[in-house]
């Protein structure tokens, strides 16, 4: 057990202090605080610790809205007011870029605040366990597979909290609850609900009986999944869920059950609109990691041609269906790994390449772009570290940075 003065914050919102010259990282702490902590991992150059007690709190500390904050691993910032969260997130994003590259301050625009800091999540993966004390459903404690039980989450859309409150008691008395490791909840822009039950058995008959009243009452489409390879089976199929990628626009995009869309739909609309501003009219665009066409289809309105590449076939099926529904004729969607798709679809070339990769980034793709040399690259990243790595490569291979802007997705 050590007492520590927190000096700064690092990525992920962890506080950092020093003892005997070694950095100690402690979640849920703030600069200026004196805290007591317990070291959980001791390395040669740094240690990780868990907070035991705040001895001298920062004036910026606030009471979290969630009763299981610090227990549940879903949030890192609720002990800080939202304006202060934005200040630190903006600073940390800039620092991650500056550490790796010599960049001019003028390249960085202010962080874009989320339209809402609570009740913004349109989907969630609820982890489940059948224990001696009953059925537990919630989120993993940080760094573990221990499920922290919740009845509701302040980040979830109200419709998802209502769905969780309705189904959790059913599973609590379900004889096969021990075969349910996860529940995927989703709500779209039209308040259409979807539930996917991960169920480790081939006989779904009892599950269908259990959930039938909720499916009818909440007009909720329901699916069951034994494994990712086996895909989904419909218990109670319903209308496909849809998102609106642009505010004040009639465009809607359908997506597959349990498919990927940004969890913060309002902020996604802001992001899509800002990306459109970076697309010159009449250009030929390749959208890598395109998903259901979240960027591709709005872009199709101003580009001459759009080719979207995505390795998840159900997402491409939805993208193609969206094309048909919207009457889009200048967009094509291809099922392929991004690296292979870039090579196979390049042909006579593209004016602009849009990247929206997962957290691992797109280094293999970026290396190809350094050779193919599209005139412009727009990179949407969910991880500053891999973004920094990939941008460094591009800058070393003839590109120049034009603009950086962070978008807060909260959590």
GROMACS .gro file of C-alpha atoms in nm, residues 289 357-364 379 381 383 386-387 389-390:
model
   16
  289UNK     CA    1  -1.356  -0.100  -4.384
  357UNK     CA    2  -1.021   0.054  -3.946
  358UNK     CA    3  -1.064  -0.125  -3.611
  359UNK     CA    4  -0.835  -0.049  -3.316
  360UNK     CA    5  -0.545  -0.242  -3.468
  361UNK     CA    6  -0.521   0.028  -3.734
  362UNK     CA    7  -0.434  -0.020  -4.100
  363UNK     CA    8  -0.056  -0.041  -4.125
  364UNK     CA    9  -0.051  -0.299  -4.408
  379UNK     CA   10  -0.837   0.845  -4.186
  381UNK     CA   11  -0.950   0.619  -3.618
  383UNK     CA   12  -0.724   0.448  -3.139
  386UNK     CA   13  -0.232   0.313  -3.411
  387UNK     CA   14  -0.339   0.635  -3.584
  389UNK     CA   15   0.187   0.493  -3.612
  390UNK     CA   16   0.007   0.491  -3.948
   0.00000   0.00000   0.00000
